[in-house]
Tab-separated table of N, CA and C in Angstrom:
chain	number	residue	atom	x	y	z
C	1	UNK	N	29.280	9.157	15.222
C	1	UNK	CA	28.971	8.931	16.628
C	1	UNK	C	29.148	7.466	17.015
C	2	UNK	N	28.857	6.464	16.332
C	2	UNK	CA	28.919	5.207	16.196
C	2	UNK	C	30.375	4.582	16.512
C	3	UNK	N	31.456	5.216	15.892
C	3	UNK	CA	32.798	5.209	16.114
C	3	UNK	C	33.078	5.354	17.522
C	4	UNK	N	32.490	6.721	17.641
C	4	UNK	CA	33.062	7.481	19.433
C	4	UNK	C	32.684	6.576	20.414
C	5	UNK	N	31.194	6.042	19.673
C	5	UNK	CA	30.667	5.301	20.983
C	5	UNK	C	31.772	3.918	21.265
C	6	UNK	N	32.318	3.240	20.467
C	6	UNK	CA	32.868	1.800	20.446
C	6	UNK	C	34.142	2.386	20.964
C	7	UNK	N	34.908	3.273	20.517
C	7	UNK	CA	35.759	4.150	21.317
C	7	UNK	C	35.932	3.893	22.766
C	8	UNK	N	34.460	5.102	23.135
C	8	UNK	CA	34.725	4.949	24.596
C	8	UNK	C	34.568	4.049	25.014
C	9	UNK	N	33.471	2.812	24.643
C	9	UNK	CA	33.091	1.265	25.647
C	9	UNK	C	34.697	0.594	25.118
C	10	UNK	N	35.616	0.771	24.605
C	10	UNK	CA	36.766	0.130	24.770
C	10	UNK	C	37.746	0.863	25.361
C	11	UNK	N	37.609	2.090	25.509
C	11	UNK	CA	38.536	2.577	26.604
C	11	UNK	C	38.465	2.167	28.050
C	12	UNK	N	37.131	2.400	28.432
C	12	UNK	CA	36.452	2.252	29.584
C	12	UNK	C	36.700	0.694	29.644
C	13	UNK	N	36.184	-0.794	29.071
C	13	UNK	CA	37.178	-1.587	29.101
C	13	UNK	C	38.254	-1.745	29.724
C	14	UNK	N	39.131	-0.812	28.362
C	14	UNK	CA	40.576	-1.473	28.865
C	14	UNK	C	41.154	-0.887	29.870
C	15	UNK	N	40.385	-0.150	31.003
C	15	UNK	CA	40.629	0.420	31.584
C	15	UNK	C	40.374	0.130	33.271
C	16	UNK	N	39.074	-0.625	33.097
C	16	UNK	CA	38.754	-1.290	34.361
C	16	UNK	C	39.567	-2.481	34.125
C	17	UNK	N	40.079	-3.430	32.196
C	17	UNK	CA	40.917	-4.484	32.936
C	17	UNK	C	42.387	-4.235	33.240
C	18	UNK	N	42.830	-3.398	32.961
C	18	UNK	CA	43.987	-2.947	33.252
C	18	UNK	C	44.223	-2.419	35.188
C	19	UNK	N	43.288	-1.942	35.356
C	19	UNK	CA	42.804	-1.820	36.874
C	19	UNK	C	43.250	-3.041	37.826
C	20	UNK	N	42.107	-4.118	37.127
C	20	UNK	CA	42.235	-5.114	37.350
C	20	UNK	C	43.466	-6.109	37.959
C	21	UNK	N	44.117	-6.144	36.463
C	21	UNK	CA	45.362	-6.617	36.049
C	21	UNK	C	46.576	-5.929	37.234
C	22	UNK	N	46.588	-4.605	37.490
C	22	UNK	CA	47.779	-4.033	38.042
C	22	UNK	C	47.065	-4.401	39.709
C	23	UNK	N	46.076	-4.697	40.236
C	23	UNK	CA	45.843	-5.305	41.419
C	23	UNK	C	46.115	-6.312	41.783
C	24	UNK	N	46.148	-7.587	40.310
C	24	UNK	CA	46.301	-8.740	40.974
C	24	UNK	C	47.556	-8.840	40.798
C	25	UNK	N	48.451	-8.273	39.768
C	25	UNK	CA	49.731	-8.341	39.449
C	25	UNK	C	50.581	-8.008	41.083
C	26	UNK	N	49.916	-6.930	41.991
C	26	UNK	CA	50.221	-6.476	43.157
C	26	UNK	C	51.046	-7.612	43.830
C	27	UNK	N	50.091	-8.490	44.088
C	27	UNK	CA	50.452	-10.129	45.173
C	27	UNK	C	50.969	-10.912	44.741
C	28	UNK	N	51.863	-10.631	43.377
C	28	UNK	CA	52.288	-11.745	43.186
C	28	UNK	C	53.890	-10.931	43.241
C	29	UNK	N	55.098	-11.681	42.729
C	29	UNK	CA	56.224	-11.537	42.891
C	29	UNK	C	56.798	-11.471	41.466
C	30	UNK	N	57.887	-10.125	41.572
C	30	UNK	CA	58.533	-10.017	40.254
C	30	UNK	C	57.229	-9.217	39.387
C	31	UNK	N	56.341	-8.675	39.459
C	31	UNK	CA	55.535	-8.117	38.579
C	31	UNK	C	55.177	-6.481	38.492
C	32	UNK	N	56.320	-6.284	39.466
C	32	UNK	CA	56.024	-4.264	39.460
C	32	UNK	C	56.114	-3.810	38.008
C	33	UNK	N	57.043	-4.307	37.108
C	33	UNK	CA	56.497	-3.587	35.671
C	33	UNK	C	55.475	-3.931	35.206
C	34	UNK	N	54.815	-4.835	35.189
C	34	UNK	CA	53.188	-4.924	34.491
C	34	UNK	C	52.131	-4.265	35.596
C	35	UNK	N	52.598	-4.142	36.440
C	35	UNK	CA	51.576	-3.245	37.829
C	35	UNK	C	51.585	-1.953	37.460
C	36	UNK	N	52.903	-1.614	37.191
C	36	UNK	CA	52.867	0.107	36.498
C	36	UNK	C	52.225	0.243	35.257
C	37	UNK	N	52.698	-0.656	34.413
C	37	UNK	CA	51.960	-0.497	32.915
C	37	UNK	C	50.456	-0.723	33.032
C	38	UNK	N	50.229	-1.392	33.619
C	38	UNK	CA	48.756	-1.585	34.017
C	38	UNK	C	48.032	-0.323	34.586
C	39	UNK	N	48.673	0.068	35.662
C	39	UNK	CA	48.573	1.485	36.025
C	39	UNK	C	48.108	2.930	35.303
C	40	UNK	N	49.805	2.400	34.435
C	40	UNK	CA	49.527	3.947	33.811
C	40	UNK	C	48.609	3.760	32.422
C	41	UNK	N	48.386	2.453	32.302
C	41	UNK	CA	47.030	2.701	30.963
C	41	UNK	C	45.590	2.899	31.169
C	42	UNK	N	45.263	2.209	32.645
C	42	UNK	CA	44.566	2.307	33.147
C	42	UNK	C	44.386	4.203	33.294
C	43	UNK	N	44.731	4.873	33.650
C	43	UNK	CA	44.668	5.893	33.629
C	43	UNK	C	44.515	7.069	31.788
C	44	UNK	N	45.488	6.425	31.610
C	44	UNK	CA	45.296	7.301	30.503
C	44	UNK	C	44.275	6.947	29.686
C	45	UNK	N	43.506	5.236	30.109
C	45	UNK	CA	42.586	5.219	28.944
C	45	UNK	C	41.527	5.724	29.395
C	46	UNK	N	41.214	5.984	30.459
C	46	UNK	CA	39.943	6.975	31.843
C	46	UNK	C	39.920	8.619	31.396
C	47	UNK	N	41.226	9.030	31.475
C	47	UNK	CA	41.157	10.110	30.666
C	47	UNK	C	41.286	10.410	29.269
C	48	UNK	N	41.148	9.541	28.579
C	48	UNK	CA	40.934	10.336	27.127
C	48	UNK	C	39.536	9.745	26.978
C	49	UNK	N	38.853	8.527	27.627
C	49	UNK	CA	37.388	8.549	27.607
C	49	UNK	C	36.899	9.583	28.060
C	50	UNK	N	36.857	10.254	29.030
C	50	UNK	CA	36.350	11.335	29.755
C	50	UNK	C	36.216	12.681	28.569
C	51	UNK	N	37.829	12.917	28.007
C	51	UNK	CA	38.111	13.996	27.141
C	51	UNK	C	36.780	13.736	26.289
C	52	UNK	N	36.804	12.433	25.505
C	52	UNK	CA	35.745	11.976	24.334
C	52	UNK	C	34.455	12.158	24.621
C	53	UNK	N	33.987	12.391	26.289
C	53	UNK	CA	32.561	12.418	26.696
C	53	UNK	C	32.173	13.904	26.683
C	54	UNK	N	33.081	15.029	26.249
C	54	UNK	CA	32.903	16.181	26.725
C	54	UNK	C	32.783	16.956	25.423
C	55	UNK	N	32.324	16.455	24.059
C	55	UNK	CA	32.998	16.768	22.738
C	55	UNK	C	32.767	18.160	22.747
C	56	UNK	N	31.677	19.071	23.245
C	56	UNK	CA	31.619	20.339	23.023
C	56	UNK	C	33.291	21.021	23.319
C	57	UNK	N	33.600	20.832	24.378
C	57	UNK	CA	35.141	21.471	24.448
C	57	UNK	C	36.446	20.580	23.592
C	58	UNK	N	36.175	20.062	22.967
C	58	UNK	CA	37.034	19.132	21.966
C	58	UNK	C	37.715	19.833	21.069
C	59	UNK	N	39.193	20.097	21.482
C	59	UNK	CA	40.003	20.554	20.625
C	59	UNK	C	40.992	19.114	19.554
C	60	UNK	N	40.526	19.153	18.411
C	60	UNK	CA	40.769	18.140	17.556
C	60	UNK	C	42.409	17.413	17.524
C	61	UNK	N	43.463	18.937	17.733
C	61	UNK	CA	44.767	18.473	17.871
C	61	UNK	C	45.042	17.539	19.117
C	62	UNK	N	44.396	17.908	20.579
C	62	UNK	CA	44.716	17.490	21.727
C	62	UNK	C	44.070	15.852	21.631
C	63	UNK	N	42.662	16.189	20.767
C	63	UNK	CA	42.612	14.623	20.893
C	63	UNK	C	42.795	13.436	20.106
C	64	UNK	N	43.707	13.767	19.256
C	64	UNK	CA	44.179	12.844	18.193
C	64	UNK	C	45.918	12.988	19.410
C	65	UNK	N	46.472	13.444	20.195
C	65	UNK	CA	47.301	13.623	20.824
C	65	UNK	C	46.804	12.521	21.743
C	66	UNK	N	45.741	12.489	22.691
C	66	UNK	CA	45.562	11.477	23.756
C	66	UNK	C	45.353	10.369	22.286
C	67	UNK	N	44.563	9.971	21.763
C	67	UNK	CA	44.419	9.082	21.195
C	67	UNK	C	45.863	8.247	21.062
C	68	UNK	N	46.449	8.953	20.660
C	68	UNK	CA	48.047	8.023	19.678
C	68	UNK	C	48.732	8.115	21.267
C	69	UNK	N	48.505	8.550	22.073
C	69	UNK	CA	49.088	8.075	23.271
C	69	UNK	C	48.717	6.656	23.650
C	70	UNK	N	47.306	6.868	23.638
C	70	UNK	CA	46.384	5.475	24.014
C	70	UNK	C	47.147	4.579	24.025
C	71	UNK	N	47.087	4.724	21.983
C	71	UNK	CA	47.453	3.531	21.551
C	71	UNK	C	48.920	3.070	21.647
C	72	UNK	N	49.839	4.265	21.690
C	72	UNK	CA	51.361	3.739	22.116
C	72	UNK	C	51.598	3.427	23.522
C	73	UNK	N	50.492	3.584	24.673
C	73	UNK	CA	50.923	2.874	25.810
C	73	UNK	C	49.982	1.817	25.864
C	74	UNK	N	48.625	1.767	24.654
C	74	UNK	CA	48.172	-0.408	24.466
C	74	UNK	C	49.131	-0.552	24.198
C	75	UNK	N	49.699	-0.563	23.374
C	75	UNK	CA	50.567	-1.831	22.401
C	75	UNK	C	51.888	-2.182	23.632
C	76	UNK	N	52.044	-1.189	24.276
C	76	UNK	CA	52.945	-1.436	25.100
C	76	UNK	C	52.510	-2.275	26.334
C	77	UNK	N	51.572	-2.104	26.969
C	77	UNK	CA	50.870	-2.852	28.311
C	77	UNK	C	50.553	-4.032	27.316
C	78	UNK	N	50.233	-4.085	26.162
C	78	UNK	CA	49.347	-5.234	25.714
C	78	UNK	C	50.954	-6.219	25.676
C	79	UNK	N	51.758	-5.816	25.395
C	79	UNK	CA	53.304	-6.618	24.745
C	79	UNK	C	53.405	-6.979	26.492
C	80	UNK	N	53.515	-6.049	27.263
C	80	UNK	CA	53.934	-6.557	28.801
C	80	UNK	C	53.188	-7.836	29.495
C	81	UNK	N	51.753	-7.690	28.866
C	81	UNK	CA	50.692	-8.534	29.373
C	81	UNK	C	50.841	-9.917	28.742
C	82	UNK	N	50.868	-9.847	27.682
C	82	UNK	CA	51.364	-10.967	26.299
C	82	UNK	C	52.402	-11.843	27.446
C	83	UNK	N	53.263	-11.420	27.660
C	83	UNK	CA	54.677	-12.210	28.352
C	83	UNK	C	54.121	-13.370	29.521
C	84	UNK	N	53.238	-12.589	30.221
C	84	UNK	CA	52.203	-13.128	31.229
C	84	UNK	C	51.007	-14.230	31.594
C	85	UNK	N	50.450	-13.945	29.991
C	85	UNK	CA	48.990	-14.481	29.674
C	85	UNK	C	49.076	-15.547	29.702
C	86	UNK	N	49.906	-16.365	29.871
C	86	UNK	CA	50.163	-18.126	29.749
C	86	UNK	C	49.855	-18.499	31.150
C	87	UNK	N	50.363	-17.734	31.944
C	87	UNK	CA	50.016	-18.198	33.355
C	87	UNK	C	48.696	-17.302	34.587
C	88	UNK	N	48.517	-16.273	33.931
C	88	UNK	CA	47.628	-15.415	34.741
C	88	UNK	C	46.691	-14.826	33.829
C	89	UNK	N	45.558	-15.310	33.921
C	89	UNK	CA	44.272	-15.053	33.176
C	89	UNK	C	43.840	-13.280	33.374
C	90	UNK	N	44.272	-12.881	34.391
C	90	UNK	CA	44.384	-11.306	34.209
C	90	UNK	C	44.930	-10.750	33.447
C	91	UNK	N	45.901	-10.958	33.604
C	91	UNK	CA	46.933	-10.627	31.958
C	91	UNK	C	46.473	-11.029	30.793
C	92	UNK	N	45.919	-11.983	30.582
C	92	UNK	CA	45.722	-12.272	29.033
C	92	UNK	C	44.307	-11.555	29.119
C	93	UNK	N	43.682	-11.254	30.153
C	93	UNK	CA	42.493	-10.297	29.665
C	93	UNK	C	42.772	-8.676	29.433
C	94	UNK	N	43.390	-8.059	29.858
C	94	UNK	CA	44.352	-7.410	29.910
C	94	UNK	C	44.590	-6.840	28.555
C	95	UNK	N	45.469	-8.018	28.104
C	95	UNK	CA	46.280	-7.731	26.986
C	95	UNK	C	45.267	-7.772	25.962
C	96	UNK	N	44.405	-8.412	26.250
C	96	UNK	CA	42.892	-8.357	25.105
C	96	UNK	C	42.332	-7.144	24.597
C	97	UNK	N	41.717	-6.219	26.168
C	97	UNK	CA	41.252	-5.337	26.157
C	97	UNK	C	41.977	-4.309	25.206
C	98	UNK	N	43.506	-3.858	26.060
C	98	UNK	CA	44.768	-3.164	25.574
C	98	UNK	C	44.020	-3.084	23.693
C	99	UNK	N	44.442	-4.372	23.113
C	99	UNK	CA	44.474	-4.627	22.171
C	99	UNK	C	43.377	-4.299	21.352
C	100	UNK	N	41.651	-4.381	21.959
C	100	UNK	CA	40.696	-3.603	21.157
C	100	UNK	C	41.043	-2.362	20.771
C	101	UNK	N	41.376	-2.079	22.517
C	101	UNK	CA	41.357	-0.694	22.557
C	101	UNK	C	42.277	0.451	21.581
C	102	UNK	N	43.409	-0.298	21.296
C	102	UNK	CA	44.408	0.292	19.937
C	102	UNK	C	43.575	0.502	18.586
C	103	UNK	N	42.954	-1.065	18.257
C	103	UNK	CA	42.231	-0.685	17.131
C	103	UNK	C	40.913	-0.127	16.697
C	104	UNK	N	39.894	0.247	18.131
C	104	UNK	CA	38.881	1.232	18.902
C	104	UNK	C	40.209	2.973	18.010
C	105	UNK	N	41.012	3.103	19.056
C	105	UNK	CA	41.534	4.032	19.093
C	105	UNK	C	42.136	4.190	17.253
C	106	UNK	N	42.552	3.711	16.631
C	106	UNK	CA	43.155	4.088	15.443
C	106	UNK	C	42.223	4.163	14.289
C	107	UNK	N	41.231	3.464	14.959
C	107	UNK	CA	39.687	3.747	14.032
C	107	UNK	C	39.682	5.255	13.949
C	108	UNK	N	39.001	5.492	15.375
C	108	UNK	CA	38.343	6.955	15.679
C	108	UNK	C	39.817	7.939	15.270
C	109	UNK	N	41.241	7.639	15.192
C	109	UNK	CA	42.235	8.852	14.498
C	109	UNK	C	41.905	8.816	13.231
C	110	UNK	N	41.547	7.655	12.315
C	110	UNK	CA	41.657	7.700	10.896
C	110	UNK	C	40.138	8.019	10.547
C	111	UNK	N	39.741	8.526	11.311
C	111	UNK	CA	37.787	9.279	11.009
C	111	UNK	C	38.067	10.162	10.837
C	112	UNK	N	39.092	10.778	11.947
C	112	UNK	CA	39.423	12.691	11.842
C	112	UNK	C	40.576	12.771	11.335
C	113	UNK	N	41.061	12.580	10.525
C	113	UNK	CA	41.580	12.243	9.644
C	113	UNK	C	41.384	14.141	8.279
C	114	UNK	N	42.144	15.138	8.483
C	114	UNK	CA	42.035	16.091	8.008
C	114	UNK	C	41.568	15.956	5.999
């Protein structure tokens, strides 16, 4: 349980900074790909927290499926954010979160782990 819990407080995380990140990325110029990536992690990390809050209906394949999603669209927002972080402190928080959140997420796959 201890796992799930650090799980979700880093999904949820990287999820409000990714929020974040794809708002302020909005006003600035040249930044629609980190606005989307921001976007779409922001989302997917909302829903596989949600999936993780519901464990009674927890089918084990589907959520080792969101999981390794998670983590293949952190590493990806986190690499987009990385490019950024020198000049916009959103981004490098961003890319922080992203980045728990992979190793949050590859924890809790290698628990359930057959």
């Amino acid at each position: 349980m201890g796992l799930m819990q650090d799980c979700i407080q880093s999904l949820n995380a990287c999820s409000m900074a990714a929020t974040m990140c794809a708002g302020a990325d909005m006003t600035e110029m040249d930044m629609a790909k980190c606005t989307a990536m921001c976007s779409n992690m922001a989302d997917m990390a909302d829903a596989t927290m949600r999936m993780m809050m519901r464990p009674a209906g927890m089918d084990m394949d589907v959520m080792k499926a969101m999981l390794m999603a998670c983590v293949t669209m952190g590493k990806a927002c986190a690499a987009e954010c990385r490019m950024h972080a020198d000049m916009a402190d959103h981004c490098r928080y961003c890319a922080m979160a992203c980045e728990d959140m992979v190793m949050k997420c590859e924890a809790m796959m290698a628990s359930m782990a057959d």
